[in-house]
Each structure stands twice: as structure tokens, then as C-alpha cells.
Coordinates of C-alpha atoms and ligand atoms in Angstrom, one line a residue:
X1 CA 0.0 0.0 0.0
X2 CA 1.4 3.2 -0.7
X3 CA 0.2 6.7 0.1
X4 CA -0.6 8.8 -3.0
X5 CA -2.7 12.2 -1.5
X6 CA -3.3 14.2 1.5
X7 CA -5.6 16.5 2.4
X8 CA -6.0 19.2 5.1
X9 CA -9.0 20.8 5.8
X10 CA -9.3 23.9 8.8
X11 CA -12.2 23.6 10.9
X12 CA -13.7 26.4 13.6
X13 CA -15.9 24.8 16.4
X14 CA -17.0 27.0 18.3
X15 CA -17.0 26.0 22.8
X16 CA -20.0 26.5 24.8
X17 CA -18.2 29.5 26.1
X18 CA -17.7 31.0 22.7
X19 CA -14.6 30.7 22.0
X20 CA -13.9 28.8 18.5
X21 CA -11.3 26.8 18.2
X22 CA -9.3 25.6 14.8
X23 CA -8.4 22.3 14.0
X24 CA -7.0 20.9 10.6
X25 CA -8.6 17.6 9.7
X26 CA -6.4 14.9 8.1
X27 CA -7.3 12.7 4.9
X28 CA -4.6 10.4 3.8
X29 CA -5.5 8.9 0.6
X30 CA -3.9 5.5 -1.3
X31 CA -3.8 3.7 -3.6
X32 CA -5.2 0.6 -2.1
X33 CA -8.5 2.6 -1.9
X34 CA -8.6 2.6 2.1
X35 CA -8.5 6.3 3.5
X36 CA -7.3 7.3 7.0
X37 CA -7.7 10.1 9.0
X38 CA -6.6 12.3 11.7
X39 CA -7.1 15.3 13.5
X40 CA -4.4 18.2 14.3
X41 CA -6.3 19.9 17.1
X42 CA -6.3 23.2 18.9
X43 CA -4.2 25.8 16.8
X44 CA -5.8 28.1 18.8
X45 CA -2.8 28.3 21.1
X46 CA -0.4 31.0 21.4
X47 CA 2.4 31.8 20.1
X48 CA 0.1 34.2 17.6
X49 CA 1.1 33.2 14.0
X50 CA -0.5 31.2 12.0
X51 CA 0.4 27.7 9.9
X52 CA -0.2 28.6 6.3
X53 CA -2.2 25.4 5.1
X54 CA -1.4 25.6 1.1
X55 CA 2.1 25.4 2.3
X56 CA 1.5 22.8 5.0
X57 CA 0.1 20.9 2.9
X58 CA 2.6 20.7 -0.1
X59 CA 5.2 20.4 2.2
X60 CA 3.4 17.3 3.7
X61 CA 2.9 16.0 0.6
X62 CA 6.5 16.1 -0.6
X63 CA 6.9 13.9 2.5
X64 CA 4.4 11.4 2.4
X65 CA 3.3 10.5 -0.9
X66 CA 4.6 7.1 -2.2
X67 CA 5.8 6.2 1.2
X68 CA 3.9 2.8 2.9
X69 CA 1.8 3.7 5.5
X70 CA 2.9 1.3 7.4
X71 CA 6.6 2.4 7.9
X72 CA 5.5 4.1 10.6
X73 CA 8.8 4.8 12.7
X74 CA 10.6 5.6 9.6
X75 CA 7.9 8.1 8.8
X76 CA 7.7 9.8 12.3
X77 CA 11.8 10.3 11.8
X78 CA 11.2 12.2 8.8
X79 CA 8.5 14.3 10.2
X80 CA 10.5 15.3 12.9
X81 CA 13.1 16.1 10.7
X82 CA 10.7 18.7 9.3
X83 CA 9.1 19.7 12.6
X84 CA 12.0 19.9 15.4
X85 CA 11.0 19.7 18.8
X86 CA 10.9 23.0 20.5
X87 CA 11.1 22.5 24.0
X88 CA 7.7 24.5 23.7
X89 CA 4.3 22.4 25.3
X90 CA 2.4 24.5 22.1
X91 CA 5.1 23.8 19.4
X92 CA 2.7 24.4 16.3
X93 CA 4.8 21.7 14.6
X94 CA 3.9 18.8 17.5
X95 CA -0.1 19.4 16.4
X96 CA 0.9 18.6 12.8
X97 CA 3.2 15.3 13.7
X98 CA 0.3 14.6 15.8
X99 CA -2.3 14.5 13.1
X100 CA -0.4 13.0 10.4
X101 CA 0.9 9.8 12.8
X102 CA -2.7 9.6 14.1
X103 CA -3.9 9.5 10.4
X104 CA -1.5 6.3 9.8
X105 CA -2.7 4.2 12.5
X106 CA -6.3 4.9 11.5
X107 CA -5.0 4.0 8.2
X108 CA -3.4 0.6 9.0
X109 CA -5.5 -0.1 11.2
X110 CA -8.9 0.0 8.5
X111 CA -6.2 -1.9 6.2
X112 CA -5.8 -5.1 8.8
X113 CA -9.1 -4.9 10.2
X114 CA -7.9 -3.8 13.9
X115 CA -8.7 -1.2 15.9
X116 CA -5.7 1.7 16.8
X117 CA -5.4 -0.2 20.1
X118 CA -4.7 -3.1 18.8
X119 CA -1.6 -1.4 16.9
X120 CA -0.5 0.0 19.9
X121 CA -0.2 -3.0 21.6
X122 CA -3.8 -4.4 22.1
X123 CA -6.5 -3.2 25.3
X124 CA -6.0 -3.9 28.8
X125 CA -8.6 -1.3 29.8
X126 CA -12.2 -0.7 27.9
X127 CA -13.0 2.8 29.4
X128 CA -10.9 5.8 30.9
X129 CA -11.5 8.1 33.8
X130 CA -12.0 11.5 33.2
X131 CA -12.5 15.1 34.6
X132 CA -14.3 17.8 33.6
X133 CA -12.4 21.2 33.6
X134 CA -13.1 23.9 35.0
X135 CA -11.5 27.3 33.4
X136 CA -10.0 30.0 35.1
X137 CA -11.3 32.5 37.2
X138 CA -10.6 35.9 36.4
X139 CA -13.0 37.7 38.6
X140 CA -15.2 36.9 41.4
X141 CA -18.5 36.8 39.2
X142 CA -17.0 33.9 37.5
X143 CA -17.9 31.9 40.5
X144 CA -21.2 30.9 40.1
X145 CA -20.8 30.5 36.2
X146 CA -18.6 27.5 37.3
X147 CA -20.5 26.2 40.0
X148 CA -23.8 26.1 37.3
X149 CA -21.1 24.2 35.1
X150 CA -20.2 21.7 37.9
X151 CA -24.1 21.4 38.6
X152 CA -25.1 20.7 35.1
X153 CA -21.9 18.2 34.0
X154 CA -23.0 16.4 37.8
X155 CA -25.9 15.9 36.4
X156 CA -24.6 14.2 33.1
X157 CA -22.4 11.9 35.1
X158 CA -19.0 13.6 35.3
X159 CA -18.1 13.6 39.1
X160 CA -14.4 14.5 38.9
X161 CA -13.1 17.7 37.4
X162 CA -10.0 19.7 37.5
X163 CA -9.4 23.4 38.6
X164 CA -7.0 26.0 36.4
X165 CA -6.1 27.9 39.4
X166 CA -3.8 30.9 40.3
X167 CA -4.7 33.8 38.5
X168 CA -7.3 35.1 41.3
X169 CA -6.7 33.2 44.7
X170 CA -9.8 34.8 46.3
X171 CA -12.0 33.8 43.7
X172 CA -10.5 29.5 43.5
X173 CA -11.4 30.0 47.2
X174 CA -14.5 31.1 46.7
X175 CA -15.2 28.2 43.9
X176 CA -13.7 25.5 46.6
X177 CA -16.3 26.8 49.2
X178 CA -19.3 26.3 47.3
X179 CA -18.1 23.3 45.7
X180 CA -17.6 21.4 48.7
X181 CA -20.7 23.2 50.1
X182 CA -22.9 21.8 47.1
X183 CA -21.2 18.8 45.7
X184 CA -19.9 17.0 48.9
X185 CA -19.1 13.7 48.2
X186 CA -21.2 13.7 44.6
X187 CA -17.6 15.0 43.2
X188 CA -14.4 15.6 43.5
X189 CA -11.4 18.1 42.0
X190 CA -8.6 15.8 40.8
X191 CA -5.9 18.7 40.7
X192 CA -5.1 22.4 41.0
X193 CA -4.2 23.3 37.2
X194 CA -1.4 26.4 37.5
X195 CA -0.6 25.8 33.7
X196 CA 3.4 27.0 34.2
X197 CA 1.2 30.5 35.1
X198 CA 3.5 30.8 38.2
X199 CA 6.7 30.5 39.6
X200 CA 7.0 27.4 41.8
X201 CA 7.1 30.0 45.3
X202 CA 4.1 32.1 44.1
X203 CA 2.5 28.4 43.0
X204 CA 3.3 26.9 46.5
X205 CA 1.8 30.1 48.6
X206 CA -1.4 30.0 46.2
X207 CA -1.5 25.7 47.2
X208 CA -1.0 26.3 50.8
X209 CA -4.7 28.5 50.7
X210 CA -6.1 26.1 48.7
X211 CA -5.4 23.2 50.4
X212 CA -7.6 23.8 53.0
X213 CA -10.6 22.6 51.1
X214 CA -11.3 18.4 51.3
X215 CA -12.1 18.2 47.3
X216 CA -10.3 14.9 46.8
X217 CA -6.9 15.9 45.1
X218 CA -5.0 13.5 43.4
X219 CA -2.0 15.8 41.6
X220 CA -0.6 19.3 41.3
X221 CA -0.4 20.7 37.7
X222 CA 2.6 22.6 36.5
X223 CA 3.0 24.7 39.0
X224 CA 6.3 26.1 37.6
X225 CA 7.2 28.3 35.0
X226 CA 8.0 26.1 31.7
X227 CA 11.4 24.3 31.7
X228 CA 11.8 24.9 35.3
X229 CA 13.2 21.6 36.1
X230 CA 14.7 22.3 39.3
X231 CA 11.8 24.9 40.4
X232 CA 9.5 21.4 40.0
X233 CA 11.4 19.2 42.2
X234 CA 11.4 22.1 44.9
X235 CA 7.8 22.3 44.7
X236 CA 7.5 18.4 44.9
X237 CA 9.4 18.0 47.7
X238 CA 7.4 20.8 49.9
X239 CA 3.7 19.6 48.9
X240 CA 1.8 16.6 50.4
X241 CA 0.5 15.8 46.3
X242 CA 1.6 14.1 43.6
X243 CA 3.1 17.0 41.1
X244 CA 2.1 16.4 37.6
X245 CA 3.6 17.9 34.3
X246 CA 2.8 17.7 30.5
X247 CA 5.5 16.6 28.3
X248 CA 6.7 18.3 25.1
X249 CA 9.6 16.6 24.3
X250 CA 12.3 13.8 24.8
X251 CA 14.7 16.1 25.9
X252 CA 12.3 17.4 28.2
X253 CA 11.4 14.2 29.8
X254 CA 15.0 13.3 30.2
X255 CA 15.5 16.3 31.9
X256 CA 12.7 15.9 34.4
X257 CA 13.5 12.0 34.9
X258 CA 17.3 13.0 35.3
X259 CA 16.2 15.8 38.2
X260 CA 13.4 13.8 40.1
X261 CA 11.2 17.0 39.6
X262 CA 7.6 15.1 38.8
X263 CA 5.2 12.0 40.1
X264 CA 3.4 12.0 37.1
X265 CA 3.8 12.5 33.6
X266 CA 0.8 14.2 31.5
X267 CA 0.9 12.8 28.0
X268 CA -0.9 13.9 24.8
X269 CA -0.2 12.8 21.7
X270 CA -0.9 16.4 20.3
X271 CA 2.0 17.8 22.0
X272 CA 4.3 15.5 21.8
X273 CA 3.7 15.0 17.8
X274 CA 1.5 11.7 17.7
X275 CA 0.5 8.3 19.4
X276 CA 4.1 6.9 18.5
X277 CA 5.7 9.6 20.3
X278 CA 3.2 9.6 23.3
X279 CA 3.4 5.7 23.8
X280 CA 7.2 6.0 24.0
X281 CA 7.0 8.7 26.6
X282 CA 4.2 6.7 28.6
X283 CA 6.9 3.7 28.5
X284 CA 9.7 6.2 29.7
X285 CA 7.8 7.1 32.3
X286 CA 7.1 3.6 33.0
X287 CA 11.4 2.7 33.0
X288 CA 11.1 5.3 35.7
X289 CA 8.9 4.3 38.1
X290 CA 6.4 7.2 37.1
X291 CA 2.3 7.6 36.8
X292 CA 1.0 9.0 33.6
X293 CA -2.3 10.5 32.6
X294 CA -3.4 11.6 29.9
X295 CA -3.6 15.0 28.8
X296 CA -5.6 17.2 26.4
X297 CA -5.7 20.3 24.2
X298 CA -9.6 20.2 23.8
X299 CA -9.5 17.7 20.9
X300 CA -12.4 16.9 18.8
X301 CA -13.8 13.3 18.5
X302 CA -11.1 11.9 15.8
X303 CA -8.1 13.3 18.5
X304 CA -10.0 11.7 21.8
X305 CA -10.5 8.7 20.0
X306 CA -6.5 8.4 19.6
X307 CA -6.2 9.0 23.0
X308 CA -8.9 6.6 24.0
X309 CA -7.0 3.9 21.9
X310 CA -4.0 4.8 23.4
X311 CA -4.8 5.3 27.1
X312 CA -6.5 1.6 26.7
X313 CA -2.9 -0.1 25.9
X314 CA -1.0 1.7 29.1
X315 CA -0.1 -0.2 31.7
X316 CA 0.9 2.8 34.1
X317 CA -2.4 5.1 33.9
X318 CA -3.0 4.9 37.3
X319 CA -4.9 8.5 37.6
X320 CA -7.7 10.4 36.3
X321 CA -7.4 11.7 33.1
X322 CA -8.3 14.7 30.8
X323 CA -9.7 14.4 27.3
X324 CA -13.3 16.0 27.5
X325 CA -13.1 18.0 24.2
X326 CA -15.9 16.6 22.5
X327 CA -18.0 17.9 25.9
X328 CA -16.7 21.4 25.4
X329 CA -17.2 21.6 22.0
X330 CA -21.0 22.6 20.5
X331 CA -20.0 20.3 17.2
X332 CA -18.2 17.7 16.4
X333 CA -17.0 16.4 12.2
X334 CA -18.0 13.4 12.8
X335 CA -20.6 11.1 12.8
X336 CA -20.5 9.3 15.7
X337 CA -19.2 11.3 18.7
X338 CA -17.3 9.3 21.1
X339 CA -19.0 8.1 24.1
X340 CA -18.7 9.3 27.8
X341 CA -20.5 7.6 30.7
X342 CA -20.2 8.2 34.2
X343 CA -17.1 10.0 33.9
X344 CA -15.2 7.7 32.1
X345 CA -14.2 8.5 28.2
X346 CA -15.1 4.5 26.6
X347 CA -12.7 3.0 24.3
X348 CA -14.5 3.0 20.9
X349 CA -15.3 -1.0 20.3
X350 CA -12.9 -3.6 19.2
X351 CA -15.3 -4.5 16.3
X352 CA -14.0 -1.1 14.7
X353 CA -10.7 -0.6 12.2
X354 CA -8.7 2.1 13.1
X355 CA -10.0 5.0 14.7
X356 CA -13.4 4.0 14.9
X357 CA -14.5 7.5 13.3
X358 CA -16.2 8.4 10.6
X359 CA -16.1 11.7 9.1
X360 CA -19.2 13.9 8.4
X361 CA -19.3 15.7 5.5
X362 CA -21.4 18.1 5.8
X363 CA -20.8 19.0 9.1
X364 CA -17.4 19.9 7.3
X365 CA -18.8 21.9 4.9
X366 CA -21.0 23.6 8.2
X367 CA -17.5 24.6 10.2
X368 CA -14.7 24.9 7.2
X369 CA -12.7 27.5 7.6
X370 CA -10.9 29.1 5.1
X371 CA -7.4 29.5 7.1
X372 CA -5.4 29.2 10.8
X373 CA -5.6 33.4 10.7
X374 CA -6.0 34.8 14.3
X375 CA -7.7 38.1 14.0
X376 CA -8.1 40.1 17.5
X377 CA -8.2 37.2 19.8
X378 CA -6.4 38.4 23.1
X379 CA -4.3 36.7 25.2
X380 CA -6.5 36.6 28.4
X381 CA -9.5 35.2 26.0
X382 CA -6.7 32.7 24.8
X383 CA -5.4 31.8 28.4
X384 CA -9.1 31.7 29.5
X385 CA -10.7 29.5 26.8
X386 CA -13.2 32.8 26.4
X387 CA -15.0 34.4 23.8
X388 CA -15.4 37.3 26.7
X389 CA -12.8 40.6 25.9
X390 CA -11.5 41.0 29.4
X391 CA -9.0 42.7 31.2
Ligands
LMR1 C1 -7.7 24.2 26.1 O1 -7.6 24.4 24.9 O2 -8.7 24.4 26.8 C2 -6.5 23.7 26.8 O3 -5.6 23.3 25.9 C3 -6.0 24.8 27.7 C4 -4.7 24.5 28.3 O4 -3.7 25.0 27.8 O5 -4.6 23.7 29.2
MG2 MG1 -6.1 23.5 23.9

């Protein structure tokens, strides 16, 4: 089987808090007849430039047409080649890896008749837990927006969700309050989300208040600025939780194995440039004695599903994890969304091939988009996830 076109397509999908996001939706054609997809998901991420997709995609093309699909490692070496880690967790280039490696398991996968977990090393779980997130509070009046959104996703089914935290200490308190108030033992918060928004003191003073609620924690996020290797292993050894951290690249990973700074590893396949790459760092983290979770960027279905094959085949994801996108999202491309129940993401059947997705066209046609361009989008509605211009 060889690969003989690819196509990208730019999607907007709009949140339920306004805010659209763009994704670029993967078609890898051959000449075998079978088609695979993929999803690179979330451009919407600073830094503030845009991929230009005519270019993307010839560039992609001079790469993968003519190669077999199912040289997979050989293919991720040349893509990385083109796209060089960063040491940045929103490197533009890991989205792209990610959707292009994605969109050759669901490829070989449809060609042998297996599902993506079965490529990955077959299931030894059928459902993941999940949490619900809860975005950041800028101001005090955001606190009963989020406790309506804990209400309402309670009611759904989800009963653990995760706090961004640190930007306004008085208002997370607030939140906790009420939330242990209302929800008592109906739910929990997994973790405090600082998203490298502090430095590991400012992180550990904003902990020590919020500490004082019973919400269940299992983890601290990130609660150092980006790359601060040492700053983490501070922080870890002066908190009573688990510290947690996303990974972005090998070198990274070394360099936070190598200093002891983190429990657990956070592991998306979006920002590490595909399922390859992520499965390698969930068995790094395994060499070293380390939890994983699984992370998210807010994919759509086609990116959760990866993650949901993935997650399935890991032997060390031994905490709560975080792909919800398909929840946040008011569409989806495809026709079948995948399925939560009772707060767990379930792993698309093993009767499917690949992915398990199938794209719909018109709800294409509905959210194309015509490019990645930004227009005025601010950085506090970027940090927030908000269509809301605040200062
Ligand atoms: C999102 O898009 O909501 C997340 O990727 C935000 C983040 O950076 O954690
Ligand atoms: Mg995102």
C-alpha cells in the first residue's frame, strides 16, 4: 500500500463559552482505496502566527506521498526532521506530527481490520476516567458560572473535574467553598491546574490556601514556570501531592527523569507530535517508576479517540485523566461522537478498524474554515478559553 494524497481541511468549532477553536482535519489517501484520518487539534494556542495550510500541505505532501503507510517509525523520523522539537508544550509543529501519525494508525488499522489499540499493543482497559475542567477565574462573578457548570456536568455523570487555578486566589477559594458546600461527596477536583502560570514560590503560597478545602486531590499541575526543572522538584518535595507535568519533548522528559522533579507524567499525543511519540514517553515514564495521565488540548472526537485507543494499551495510567473536548465543543466532524458515561471516556469498540470514526461531511462543509488566521483574539480570552474581551 502506498500513500498517494493528503488533504488538510481547517475547521472552527465553536465551545459552549464562545470561544472557537481551529483544528485541521487529516485525509490520507492510497492507492489501495482505504482512507485514513486524523485530527491536528487546537491551533488556537499562542504563540500568535498562524500555519499557512497551502504550504502545509505541499510540504506534507513532498513527505508522504509514495511512502507505505505502514513504515511508521521511519515516517515519524522524517517528520520530525521537518518539525523539530521545541522545548515549547504549544510547538505548532507537534499538532501537525500529531495528526499525520494519528492519520496512519487509523489507516493501517482500516487496512488489517484492527482497531488503533490493537496497533498499539492491544487493550488492557475498555473505558478511561476522566475530569471535567473547569476554566480560570478571572473575577469573582465567574464563581457561580462554574459552579452552574459543575451542577449541570454532575448531572450528566461527570463527578471529577480539575481546577486552572492561580490567576485570582480569592475567587478558587471562593469556587472550593461552594463546591464542597454543594457537591460534597457527589464530586471531586482531581488537581489544581497552574498551567506554568507561576513561579514554583508564588504556586506553592497559592497551594497552601487552597489546600484547605477536602475536594479529593490527586496531583498538582505545572505549578512552575516552563522548563523549570529544578523549580519542580522544589515544589515536589514541599507539597503533600503528587506534582504532575505535561510533556513536550524527549529532551524534556530526560530532563525531568534525570532531576526527580515530577510523580506523574501528562501525555498527549498532540504535544508530543503523535501516538508513536506519546506511547514512548508513557513507556519512559514507566522505566522510571512514574504515573501518567493523559492529557488534552480540547480535541475533537477523531483526536480523543486516539487517545482513547491509546490510554486503553497503558499499563501505568493509574490517575484520572483529561480528554473531555468533545463535551466542550457545541460540534463535532463526525458522525459518531465518542461516548462518555459516568465520567469515564469509553474506548470505541474492538469491532471497529482504526480510529473508529467516521467523518461527516457536511458538518465539514458547516465549520470549514478558510485558514489558521488569528484576528483580535487576546491573550486573556486565549489563556481563559473565552470568547469574553476581558481585562
Ligand atoms: C484548552 O484548549 O482548553 C486547553 O488546551 C487549555 C490548556 O492550555 O490547558
Ligand atoms: Mg487546547
Amino acid at each position: 500500500m502506498k500513500i498517494t494524497d493528503l488533504e488538510l481541511i481547517a475547521v472552527g468549532i465553536p465551545r459552549h463559552t464562545g470561544f472557537v477553536n481551529k483544528h485541521v482535519i487529516v485525509k490520507l489517501h492510497t492507492d489501495e482505496g482505504v482512507e485514513g484520518i486524523g485530527e491536528m487539534s487546537d491551533f488556537s494556542h499562542l504563540p500568535k502566527y498562524a500555519l499557512d495550510l497551502e504550504d502545509l500541505t505541499m510540504g506534507l505532501k513532498s513527505i508522504l506521498i509514495g511512502q507505505n503507510p505502514f513504515n511508521i517509525i521511519k515516517i515519524n523520523k522524517e517528520m520530525l526532521d521537518n518539525f523539530p522539537e521545541a522545548m515549547y508544550y504549544y510547538e505548532k509543529g507537534s499538532f501537525v506530527r500529531s495528526g499525520i501519525d494519528m492519520a496512519l494508525y487509523d489507516l493501517c488499522g482500516k487496512y488489517l481490520g484492527v482497531s488503533a489499540a490493537e496497533l498499539l499493543g492491544g487493550r488492557i482497559k475498555e473505558k478511561i476516567k476522566v475530569c471535567y475542567p473547569i476554566f480560570r477565574h478571572r473575577f469573582a462573578e465567574e464563581v457561580d458560572e462554574n459552579i452552574e457548570v459543575v451542577r449541570k456536568r454532575v448531572e450528566q455523570g461527570f463527578d471529577v473535574f480539575r481546577l486552572y487555578a492561580g490567576k485570582n486566589i480569592e475567587a478558587d477559594e471562593m469556587f472550593l467553598e461552594r463546591f464542597t458546600k454543594e457537591f460534597g461527596s457527589k464530586a471531586r477536583i482531581k488537581s489544581f491546574d497552574f498551567s506554568h502560570l507561576l513561579g514554583w514560590k508564588e504556586a506553592n503560597m497559592a497551594i497552601k490556601r487552597l489546600n484547605k478545602y477536602e475536594v479529593g486531590l490527586e496531583m498538582i499541575e505545572s505549578p512552575a514556570h516552563r522548563n523549570d526543572f529544578d523549580g519542580l522538584a522544589q515544589i515536589r518535595l514541599k507539597v503533600d501531592y503528587p506534582i504532575s507535568e505535561h510533556i513536550w519533548s524527549d529532551r524534556q522528559q530526560y530532563e525531568l527523569i534525570k532531576k526527580d522533579s515530577i510523580d506523574i507524567f501528562n501525555i498527549s499525543p498532540v504535544f508530543i507530535g503523535g501516538l508513536t511519540g506519546a506511547k514512548k514517553a508513557a513507556h519512559v515514564a514507566e522505566a522510571a517508576g512514574k504515573g501518567c495521565v493523559l492529557g488534552t488540548t480540547q480535541e475533537l472526537s477523531i483526536g480523543t479517540a486516539a487517545m482513547a485507543h491509546l490510554g486503553a494499551s497503558l499499563i501505568n495510567l493509574n490517575y484520572t485523566s483529561d480528554p473531555t473536548g468533545p463535551e466542550l465543543y457545541t460540534a463535532d466532524v463526525v458522525k459518531d461522537k465518542v461516548v462518555y458515561e459516568k465520567g469515564y471516556l469509553l474506548v470505541p469498540s474492538r469491532d471497529i478498524d482504526g480510529l473508529g470514526m467516521e467523518l461527516d461531511e457536511s458538518k465539514i462543509e458547516k465549520y470549514r474554515v478558510d485558514d489558521l488566521k488569528w484576528g483580535e483574539t487576546s491573550v486573556h480570552q486565549l489563556q481563559d478559553r473565552t470568547s469574553q474581551k476581558k481585562n
